Short mmCIF file of C-alpha atoms in Angstrom, two decimals:
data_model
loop_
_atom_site.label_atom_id
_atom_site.label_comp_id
_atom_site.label_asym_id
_atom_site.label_seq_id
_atom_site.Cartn_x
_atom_site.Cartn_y
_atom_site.Cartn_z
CA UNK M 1 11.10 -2.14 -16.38
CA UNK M 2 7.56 -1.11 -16.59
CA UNK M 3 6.75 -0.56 -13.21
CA UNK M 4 4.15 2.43 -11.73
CA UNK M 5 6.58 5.18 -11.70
CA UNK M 6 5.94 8.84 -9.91
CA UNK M 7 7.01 12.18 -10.37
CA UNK M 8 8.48 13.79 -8.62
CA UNK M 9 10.37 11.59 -5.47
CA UNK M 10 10.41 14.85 -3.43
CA UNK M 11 8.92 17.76 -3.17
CA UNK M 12 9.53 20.67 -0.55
CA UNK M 13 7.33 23.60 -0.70
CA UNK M 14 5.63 26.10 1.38
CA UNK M 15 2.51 26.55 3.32
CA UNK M 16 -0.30 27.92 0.88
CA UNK M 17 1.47 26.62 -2.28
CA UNK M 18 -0.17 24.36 -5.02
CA UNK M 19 1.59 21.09 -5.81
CA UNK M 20 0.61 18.23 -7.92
CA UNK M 21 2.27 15.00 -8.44
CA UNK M 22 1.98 12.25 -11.12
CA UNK M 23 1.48 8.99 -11.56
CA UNK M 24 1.89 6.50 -14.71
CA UNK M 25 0.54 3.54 -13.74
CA UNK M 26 1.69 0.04 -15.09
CA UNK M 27 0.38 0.08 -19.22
CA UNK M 28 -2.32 -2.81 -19.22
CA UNK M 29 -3.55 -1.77 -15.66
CA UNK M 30 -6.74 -0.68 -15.81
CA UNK M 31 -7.32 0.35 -11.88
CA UNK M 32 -5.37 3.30 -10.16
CA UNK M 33 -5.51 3.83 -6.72
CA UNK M 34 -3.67 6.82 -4.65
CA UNK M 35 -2.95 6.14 -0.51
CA UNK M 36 -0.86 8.24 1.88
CA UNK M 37 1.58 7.26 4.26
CA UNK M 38 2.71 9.19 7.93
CA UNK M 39 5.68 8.45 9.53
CA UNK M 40 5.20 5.44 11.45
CA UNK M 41 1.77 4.47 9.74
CA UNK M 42 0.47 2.14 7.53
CA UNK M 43 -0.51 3.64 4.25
CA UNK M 44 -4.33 4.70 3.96
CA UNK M 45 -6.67 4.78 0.75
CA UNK M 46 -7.08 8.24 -0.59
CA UNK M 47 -9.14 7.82 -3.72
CA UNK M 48 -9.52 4.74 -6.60
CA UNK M 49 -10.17 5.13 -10.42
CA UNK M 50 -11.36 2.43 -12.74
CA UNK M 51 -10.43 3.24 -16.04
CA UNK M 52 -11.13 6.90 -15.77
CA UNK M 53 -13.53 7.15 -13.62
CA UNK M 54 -12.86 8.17 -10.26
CA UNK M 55 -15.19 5.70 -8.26
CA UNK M 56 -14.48 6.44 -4.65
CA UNK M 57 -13.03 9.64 -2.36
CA UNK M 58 -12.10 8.97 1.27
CA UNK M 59 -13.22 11.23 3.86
CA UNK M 60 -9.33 11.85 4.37
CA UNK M 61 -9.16 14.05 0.93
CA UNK M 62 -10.64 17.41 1.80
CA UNK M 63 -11.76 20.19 -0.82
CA UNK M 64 -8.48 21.16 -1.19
CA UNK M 65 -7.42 17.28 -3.08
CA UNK M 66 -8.38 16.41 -6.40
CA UNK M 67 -7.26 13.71 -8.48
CA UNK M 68 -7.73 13.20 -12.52
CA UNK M 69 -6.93 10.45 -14.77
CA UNK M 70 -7.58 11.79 -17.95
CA UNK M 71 -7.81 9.07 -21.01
CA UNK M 72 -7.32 6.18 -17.92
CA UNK M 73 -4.09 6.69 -18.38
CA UNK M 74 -1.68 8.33 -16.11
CA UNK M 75 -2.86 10.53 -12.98
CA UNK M 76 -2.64 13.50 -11.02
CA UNK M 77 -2.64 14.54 -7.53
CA UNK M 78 -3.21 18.13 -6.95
CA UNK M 79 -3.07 19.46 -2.77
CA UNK M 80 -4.04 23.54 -3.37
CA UNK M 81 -3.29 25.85 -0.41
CA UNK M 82 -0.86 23.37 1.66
CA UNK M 83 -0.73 22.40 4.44
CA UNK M 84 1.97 21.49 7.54
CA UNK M 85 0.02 18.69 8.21
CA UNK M 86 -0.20 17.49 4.41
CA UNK M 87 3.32 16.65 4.60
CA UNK M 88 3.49 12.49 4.19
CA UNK M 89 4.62 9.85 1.85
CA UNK M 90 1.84 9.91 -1.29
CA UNK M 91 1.80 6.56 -3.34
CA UNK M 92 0.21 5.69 -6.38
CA UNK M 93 -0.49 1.82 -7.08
CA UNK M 94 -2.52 0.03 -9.80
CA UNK M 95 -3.90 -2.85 -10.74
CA UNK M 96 -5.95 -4.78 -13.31
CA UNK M 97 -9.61 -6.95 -12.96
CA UNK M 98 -8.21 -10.04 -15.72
CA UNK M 99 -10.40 -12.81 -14.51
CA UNK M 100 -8.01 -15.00 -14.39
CA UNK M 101 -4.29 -15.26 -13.28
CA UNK M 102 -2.05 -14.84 -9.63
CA UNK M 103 -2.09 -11.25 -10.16
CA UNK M 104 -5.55 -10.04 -10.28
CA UNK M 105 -6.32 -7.93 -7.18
CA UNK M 106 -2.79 -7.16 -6.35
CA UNK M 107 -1.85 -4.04 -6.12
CA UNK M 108 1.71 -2.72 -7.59
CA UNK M 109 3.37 0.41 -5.72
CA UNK M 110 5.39 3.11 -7.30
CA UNK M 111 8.32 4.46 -5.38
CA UNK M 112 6.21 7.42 -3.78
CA UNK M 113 6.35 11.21 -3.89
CA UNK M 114 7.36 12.48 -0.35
CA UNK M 115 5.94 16.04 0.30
CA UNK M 116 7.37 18.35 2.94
CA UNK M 117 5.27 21.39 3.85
CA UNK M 118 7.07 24.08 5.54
CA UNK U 1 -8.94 3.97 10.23
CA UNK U 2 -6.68 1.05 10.24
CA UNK U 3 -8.11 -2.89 10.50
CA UNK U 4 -4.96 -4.45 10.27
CA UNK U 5 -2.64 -5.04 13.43
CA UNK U 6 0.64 -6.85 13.08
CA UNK U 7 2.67 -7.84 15.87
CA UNK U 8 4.99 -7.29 16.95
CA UNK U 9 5.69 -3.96 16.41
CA UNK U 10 9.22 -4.47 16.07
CA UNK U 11 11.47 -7.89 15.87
CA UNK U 12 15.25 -8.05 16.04
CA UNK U 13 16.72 -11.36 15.08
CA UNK U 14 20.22 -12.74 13.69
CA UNK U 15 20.97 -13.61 10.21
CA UNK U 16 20.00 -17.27 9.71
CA UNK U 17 16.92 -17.47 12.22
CA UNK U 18 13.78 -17.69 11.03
CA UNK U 19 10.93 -14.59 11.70
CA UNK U 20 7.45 -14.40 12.33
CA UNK U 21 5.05 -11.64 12.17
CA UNK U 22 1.09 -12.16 12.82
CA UNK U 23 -1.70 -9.36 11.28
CA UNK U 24 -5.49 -9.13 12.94
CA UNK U 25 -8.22 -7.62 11.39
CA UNK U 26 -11.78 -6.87 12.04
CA UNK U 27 -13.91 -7.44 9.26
CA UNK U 28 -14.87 -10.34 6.66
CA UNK U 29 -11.84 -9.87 3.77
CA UNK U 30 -11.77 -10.87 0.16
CA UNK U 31 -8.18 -11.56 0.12
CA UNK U 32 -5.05 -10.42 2.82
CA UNK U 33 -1.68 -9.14 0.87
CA UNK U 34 1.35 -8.92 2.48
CA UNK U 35 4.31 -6.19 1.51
CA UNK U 36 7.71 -4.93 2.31
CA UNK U 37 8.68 -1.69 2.50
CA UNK U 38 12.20 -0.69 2.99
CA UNK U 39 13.11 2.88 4.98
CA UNK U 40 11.69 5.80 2.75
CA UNK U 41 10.54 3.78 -0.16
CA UNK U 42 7.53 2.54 -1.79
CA UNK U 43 6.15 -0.89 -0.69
CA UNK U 44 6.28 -4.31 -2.54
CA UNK U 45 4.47 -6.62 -2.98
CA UNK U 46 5.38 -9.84 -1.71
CA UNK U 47 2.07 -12.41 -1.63
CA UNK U 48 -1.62 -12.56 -1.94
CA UNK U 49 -3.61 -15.30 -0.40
CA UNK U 50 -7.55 -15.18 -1.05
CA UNK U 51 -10.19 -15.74 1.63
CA UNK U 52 -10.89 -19.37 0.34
CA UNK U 53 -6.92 -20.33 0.84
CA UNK U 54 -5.50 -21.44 3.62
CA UNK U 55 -2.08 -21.38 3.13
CA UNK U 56 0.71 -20.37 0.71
CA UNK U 57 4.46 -20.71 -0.04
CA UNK U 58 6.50 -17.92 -2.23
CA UNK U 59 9.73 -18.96 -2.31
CA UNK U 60 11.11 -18.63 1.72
CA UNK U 61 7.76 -16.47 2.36
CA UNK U 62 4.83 -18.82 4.02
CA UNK U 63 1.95 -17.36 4.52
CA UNK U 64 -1.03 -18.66 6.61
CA UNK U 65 -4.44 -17.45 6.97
CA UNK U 66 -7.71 -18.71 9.20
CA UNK U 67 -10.71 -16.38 8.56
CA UNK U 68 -12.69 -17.98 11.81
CA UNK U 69 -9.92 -16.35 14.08
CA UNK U 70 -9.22 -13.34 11.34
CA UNK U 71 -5.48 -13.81 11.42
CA UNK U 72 -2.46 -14.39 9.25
CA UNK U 73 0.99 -14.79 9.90
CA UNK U 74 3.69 -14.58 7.33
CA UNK U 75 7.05 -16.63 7.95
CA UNK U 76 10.34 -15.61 6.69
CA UNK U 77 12.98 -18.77 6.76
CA UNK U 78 16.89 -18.50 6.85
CA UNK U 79 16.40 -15.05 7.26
CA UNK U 80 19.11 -12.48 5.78
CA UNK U 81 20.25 -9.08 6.44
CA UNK U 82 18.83 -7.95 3.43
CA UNK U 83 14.66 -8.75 4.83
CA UNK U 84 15.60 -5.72 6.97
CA UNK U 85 12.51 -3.76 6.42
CA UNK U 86 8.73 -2.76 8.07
CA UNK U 87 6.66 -5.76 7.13
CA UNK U 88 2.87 -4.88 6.63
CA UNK U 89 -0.37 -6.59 6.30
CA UNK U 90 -3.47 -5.34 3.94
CA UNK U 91 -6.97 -6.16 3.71
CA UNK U 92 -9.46 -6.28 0.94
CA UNK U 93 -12.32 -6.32 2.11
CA UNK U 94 -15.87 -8.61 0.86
CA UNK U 95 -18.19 -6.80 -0.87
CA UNK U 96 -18.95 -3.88 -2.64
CA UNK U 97 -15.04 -2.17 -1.60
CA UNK U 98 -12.87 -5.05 -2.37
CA UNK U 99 -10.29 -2.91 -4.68
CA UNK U 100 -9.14 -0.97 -1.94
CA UNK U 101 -6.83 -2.11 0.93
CA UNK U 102 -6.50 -1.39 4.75
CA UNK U 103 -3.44 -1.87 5.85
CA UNK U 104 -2.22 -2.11 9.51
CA UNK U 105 1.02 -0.27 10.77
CA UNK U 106 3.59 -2.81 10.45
CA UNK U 107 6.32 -4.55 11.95
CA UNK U 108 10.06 -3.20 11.40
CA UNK U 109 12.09 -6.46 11.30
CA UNK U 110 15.92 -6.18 11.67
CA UNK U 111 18.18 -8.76 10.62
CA UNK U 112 21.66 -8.75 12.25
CA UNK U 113 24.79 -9.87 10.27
#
């Protein structure tokens, strides 16, 4: 199966540790997009790459977030200096811009990385 | 901030019946997906329908959308315990942002045996 995978499922650390999570996005997919999820929420749109480019940051990912996707291949999520409140679901999804075909636009989910900040 | 709002919030219905869940939203979209998410796990996706459809069928998924009244509704038939999951809506919308999506907060649908 060549799903978007992520590494790791969980994570548990403490406050005021670094942690950093990857993605791998499906191979021919050329758009990479990262969105958080709270208990009891929707998910919400963190930051998208084209290729790899990042083109857009929400307002939700502080100084302390930065993403790469080095080569446009896979990605990275790094949080520094954690936070309680950082603790939440963190999904990865991609998609590609074919101009043709059902699937263009739609966005493919990986299983998530769930982050618990003590 | 969120633009999608499904409702209910929460449905319970037995195996067999069919279920319903309706998503509002704000602003003019591009396209409205629809995905599943069981507890703890990452969402799929179940069906896309673009701003110039009306209507679409994915196997016992039916999905509806009117852009003059900004709503969808997505249809489950012969429901099974299995569709036991939180159901939500996403937007893309027109314009300049249309790769990222908005999605509301969902409705957990329970299917009893």
């Amino acid at each position: 199966d060549t799903g978007v995978s992520q590494d790791p499922r969980h994570k548990i650390t403490k406050r005021g540790q670094n942690v950093t999570f990857r993605c791998d996005p499906i191979s021919e997919h050329n758009r990479l997009y990262w969105y958080r999820q709270t208990l009891g929420q929707g998910p919400e749109f963190l930051t998208y790459f084209q290729n790899e480019a990042q083109l857009e940051k929400s307002r939700l990912l502080s100084d302390r977030f930065s993403a790469e996707r080095p080569k446009g291949s896979f990605s990275t999520l790094e949080i520094q200096r954690t936070e309680q409140g950082d603790s939440a679901m963190y999904l990865c999804a991609s998609s590609h811009t074919g101009t043709s075909g059902g699937g263009r636009d739609t966005q493919y989910f990986g299983p998530g990385t769930r982050l618990t900040v003590l | 901030s969120q633009q999608g709002e499904e409702d209910p919030q929460a449905l319970s219905i037995q195996e067999g019946e069919n279920a319903t869940m309706n998503c509002s939203y704000k602003t003019s979209i591009n396209n409205l997906q629809w995905y599943r998410q069981n507890s703890g796990r990452g969402l799929v996706h179940l069906i896309l329908i673009r701003s110039n459809e009306r209507e679409k069928h994915s196997g016992r998924l039916r999905v509806t959308l009117d852009t003059s009244k900004k709503s969808s509704s997505l249809l489950i038939t012969a429901s099974r315990a299995a569709d036991t999951a939180s159901y939500f809506c996403a937007t893309a919308n027109s314009g300049g942002s249309n790769y990222k999506l908005t999605f509301g907060k969902g409705t957990l649908l329970t299917v009893n045996p």
